[in-house]
Coordinates of C-alpha atoms in Angstrom, one line a residue:
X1 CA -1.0 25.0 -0.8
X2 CA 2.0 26.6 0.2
X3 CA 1.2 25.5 4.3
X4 CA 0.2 22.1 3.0
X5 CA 3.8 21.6 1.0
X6 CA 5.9 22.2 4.0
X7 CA 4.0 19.9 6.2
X8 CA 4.6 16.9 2.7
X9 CA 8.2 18.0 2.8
X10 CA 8.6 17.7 6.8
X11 CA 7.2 14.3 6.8
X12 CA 9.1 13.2 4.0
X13 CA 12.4 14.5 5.5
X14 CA 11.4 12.7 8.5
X15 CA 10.9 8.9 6.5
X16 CA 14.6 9.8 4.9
X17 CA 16.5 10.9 8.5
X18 CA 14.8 7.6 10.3
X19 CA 16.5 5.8 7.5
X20 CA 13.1 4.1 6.6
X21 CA 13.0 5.1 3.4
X22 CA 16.3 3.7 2.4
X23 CA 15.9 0.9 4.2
X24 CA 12.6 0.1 2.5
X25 CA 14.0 0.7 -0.8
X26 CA 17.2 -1.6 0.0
X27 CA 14.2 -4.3 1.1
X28 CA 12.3 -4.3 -1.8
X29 CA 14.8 -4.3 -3.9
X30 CA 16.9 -7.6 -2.3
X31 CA 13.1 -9.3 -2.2
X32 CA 12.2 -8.5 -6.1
X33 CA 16.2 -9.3 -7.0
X34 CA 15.6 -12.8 -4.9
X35 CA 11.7 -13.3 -6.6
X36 CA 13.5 -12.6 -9.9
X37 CA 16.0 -14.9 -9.4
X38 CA 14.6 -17.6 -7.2
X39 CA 11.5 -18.3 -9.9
X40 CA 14.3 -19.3 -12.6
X41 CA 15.7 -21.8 -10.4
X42 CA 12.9 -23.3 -9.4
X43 CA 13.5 -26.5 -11.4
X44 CA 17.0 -27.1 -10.0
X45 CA 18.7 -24.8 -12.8
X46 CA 18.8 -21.5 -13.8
X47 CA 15.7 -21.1 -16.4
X48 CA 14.1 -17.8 -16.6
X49 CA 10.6 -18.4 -16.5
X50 CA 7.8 -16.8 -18.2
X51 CA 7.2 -12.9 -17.7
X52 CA 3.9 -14.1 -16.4
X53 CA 5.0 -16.1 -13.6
X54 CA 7.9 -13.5 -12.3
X55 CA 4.7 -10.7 -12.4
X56 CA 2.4 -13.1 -10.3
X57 CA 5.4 -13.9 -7.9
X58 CA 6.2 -10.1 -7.1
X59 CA 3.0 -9.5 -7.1
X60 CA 2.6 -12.1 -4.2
X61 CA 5.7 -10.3 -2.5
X62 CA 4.0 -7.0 -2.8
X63 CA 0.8 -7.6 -1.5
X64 CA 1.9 -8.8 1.4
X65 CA 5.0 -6.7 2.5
X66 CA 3.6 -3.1 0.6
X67 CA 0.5 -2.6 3.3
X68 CA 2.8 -3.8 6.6
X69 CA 5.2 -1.1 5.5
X70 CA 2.2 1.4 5.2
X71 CA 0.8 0.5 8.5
X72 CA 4.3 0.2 10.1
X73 CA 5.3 3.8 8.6
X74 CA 1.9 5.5 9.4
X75 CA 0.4 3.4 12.3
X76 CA 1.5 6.7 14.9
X77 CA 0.9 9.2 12.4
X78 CA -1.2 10.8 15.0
X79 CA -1.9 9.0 18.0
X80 CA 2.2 8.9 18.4
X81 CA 2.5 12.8 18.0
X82 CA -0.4 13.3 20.4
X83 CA 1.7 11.2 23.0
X84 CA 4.6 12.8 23.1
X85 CA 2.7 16.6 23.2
X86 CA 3.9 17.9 19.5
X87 CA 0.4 17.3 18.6
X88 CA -1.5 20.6 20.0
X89 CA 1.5 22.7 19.3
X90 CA 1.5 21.6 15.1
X91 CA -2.7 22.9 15.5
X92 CA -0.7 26.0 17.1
X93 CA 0.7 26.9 13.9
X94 CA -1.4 28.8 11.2
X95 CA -3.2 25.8 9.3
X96 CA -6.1 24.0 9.2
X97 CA -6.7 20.4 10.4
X98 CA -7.6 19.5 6.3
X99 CA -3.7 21.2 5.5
X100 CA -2.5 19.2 8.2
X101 CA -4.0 15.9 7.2
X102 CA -3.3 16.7 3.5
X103 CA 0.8 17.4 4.3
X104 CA 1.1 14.5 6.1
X105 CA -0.7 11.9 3.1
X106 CA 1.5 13.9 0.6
X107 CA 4.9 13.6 2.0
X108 CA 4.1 10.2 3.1
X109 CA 2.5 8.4 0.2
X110 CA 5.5 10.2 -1.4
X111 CA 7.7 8.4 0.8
X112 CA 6.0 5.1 -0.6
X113 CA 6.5 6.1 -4.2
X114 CA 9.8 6.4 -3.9
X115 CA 10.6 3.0 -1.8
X116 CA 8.2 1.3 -5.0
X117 CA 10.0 2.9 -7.7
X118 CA 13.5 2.0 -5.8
X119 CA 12.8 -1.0 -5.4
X120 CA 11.7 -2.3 -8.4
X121 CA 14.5 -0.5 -10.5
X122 CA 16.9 -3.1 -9.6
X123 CA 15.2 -5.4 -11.9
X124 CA 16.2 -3.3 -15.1
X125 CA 18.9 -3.0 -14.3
X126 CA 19.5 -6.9 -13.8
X127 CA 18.3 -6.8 -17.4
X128 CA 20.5 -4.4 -18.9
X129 CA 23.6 -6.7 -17.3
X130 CA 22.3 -10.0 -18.1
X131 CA 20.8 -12.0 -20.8
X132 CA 17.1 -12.5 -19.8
X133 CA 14.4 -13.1 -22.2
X134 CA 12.3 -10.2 -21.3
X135 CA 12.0 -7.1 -23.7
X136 CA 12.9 -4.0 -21.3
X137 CA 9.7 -2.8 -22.8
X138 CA 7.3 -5.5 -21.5
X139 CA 9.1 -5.4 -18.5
X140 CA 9.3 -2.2 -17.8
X141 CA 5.2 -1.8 -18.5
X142 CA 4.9 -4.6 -16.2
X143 CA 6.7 -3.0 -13.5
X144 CA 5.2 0.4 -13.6
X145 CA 1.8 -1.5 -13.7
X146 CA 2.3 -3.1 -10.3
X147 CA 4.4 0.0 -8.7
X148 CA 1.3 2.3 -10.0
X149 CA -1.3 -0.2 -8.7
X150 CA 1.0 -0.9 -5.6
X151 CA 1.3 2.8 -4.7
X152 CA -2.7 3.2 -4.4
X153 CA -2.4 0.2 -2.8
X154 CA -0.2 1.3 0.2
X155 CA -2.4 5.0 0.0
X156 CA -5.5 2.7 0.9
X157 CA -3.4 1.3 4.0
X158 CA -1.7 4.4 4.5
X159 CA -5.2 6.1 5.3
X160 CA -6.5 3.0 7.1
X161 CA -3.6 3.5 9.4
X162 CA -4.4 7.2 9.8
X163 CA -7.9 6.2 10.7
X164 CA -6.9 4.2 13.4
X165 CA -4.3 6.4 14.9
X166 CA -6.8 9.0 15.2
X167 CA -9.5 7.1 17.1
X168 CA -7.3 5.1 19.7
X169 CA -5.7 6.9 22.7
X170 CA -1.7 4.8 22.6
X171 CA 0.2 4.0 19.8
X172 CA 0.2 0.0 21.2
X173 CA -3.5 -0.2 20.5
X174 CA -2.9 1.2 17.1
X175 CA -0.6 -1.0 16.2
X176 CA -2.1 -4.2 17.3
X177 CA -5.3 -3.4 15.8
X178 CA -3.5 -2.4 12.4
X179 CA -1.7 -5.7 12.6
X180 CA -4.8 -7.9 12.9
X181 CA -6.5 -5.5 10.3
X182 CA -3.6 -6.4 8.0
X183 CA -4.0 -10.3 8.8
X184 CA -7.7 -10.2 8.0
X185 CA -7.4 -8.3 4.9
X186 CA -4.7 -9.6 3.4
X187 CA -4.7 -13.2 4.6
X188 CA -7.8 -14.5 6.1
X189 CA -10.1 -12.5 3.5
X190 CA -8.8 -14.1 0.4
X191 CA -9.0 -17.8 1.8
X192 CA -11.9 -17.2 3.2
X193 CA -13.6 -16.0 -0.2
X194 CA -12.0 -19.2 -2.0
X195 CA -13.3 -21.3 0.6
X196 CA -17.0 -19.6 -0.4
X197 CA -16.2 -19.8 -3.7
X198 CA -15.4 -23.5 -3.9
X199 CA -18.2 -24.2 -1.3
X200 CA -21.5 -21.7 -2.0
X201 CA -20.3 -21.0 -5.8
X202 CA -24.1 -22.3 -7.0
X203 CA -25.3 -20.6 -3.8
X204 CA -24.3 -17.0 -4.1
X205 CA -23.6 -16.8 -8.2
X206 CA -20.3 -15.0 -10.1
X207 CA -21.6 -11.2 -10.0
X208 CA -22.0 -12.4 -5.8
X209 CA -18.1 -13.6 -5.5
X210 CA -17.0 -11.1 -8.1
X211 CA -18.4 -8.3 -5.9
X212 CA -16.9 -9.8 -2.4
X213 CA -13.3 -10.0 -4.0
X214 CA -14.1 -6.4 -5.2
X215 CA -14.7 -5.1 -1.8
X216 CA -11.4 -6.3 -0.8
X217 CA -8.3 -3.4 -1.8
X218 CA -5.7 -5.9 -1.7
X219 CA -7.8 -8.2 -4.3
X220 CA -8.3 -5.5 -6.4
X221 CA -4.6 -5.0 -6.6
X222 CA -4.1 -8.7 -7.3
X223 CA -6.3 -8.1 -9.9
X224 CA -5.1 -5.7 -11.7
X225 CA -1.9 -7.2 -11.6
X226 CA -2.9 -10.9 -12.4
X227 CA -1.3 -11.5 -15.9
X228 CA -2.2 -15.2 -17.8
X229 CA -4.4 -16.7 -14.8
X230 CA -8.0 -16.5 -15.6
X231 CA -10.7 -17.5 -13.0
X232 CA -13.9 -19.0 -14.8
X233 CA -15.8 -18.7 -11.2
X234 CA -15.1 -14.5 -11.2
X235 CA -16.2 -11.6 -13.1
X236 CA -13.0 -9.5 -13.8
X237 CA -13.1 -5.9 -15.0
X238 CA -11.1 -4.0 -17.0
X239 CA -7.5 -2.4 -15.5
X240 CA -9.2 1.1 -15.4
X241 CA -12.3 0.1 -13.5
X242 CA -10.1 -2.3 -10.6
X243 CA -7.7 1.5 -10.4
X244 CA -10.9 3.6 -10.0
X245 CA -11.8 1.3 -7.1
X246 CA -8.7 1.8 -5.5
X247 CA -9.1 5.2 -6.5
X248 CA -12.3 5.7 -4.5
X249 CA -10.9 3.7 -1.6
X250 CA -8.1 6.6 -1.0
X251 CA -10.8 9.6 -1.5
X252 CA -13.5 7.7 0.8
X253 CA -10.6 6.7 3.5
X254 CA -9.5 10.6 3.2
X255 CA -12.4 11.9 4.1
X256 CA -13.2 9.6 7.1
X257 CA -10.1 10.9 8.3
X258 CA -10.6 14.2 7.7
X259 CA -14.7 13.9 9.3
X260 CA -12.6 12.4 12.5
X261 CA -9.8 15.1 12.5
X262 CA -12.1 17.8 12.1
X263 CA -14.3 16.1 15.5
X264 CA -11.3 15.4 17.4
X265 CA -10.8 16.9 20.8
X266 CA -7.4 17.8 21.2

């Protein structure tokens, strides 16, 4: 492992010195500060709302900045090195393709982590400051919950990234087809299934539209993360099952990569 850990530690030295790392901590952290605040002044005055509702409103925030700034961090993990000719001489160097692949998840989904965990803390500490009506316990379970579910989260587009990089030849065409992968999944995807669900619900059945929002990684995480909204029309499994799907999204979406790494042509 020791070939794999330099290659983790090289990438993540790289997200700190291109100041992505702190600046993706300093953006998550204004955003969940601004969701925090903004949901108690929804009604014209400062009312902290439920825990429920400030959940469901980060959780809106996350799922739709946490995969743009996986697919904006990784989107030339490969294609981009192959470009500018460092990518035959790191195959130089005395580690396999799988090492290679494995360095660069590490110190990048380590990267993540640490922009989730960053980010969030501000919100305990606006607790510990202020007088809001949350116990630091619930709160902090609910936080870890979604940075947790939000890490395997932005692992799933993280690897979706790496996919693409490796099969297109300029780091343009990665990007555009990342960006419309992002639309699809995380915007059209879910309209479209309520559209299905509200038109073809006697058509296709629950365990039908249960198993379509399943299929989805960015449902999932909604999912898990859902707390007092209840959908009569879905099926919804327990915490553990919705993690082991995003679970087996990051092994499956590993070893795609790995299959294409292992057949590319250098």
């Amino acid at each position: 492992m020791r070939e794999t850990l330099i290659v983790a530690r090289k990438e993540f030295m790289d997200c700190l010195r291109s100041r992505w790392l702190i600046s993706g901590s300093l953006l998550f952290a204004i955003l969940s500060i601004a969701v925090f605040f903004g949901t108690a002044a929804i009604g014209g005055s400062l009312q902290f709302q439920p825990l429920a509702t400030v959940v469901n409103s980060l959780l809106s925030l996350t799922v739709f900045l946490l995969p743009l700034l996986s697919l904006m961090l990784c989107y030339d993990a490969f294609v981009g090195e192959a470009e500018s000719g460092t990518l035959l001489l790191m195959l130089t160097y005395p580690l396999s393709r799988t090492q290679w692949l494995l360095g660069k998840a590490l110190g990048q989904g380590s990267a993540l982590a640490v922009v989730l965990v960053l980010g969030f803390a501000a919100l305990p500490v606006v607790q510990a400051f202020l007088e809001v009506p949350y116990p630091m316990g619930e709160l902090l379970t609910a936080l870890g919950k979604l940075a947790a579910s939000g890490w395997l989260l932005a692992l799933v587009f993280m690897l979706l990234a790496y996919w693409v990089s490796l099969i297109v030849r300029h780091k343009a065409q990665a990007l555009a087809a990342l960006l419309v992968l992002w639309f699809v999944l995380v915007l059209v995807y879910d309209l479209a299934l309520l559209v299905v669900s509200v038109a073809g619900a006697d058509v296709f059945g629950r365990s039908v539209l249960s198993g379509m929002m399943l299929a989805n990684p960015a449902s999932v995480f909604r999912l898990i993360n859902q707390m007092g909204a209840a959908d009569a029309a879905l099926v919804r499994p327990e915490a553990a099952v919705l993690a082991g799907i995003l679970i087996g999204w990051v092994l499956v979406l590993f070893f795609i990569c790995r299959w294409v790494l292992l057949r590319r042509r250098m």
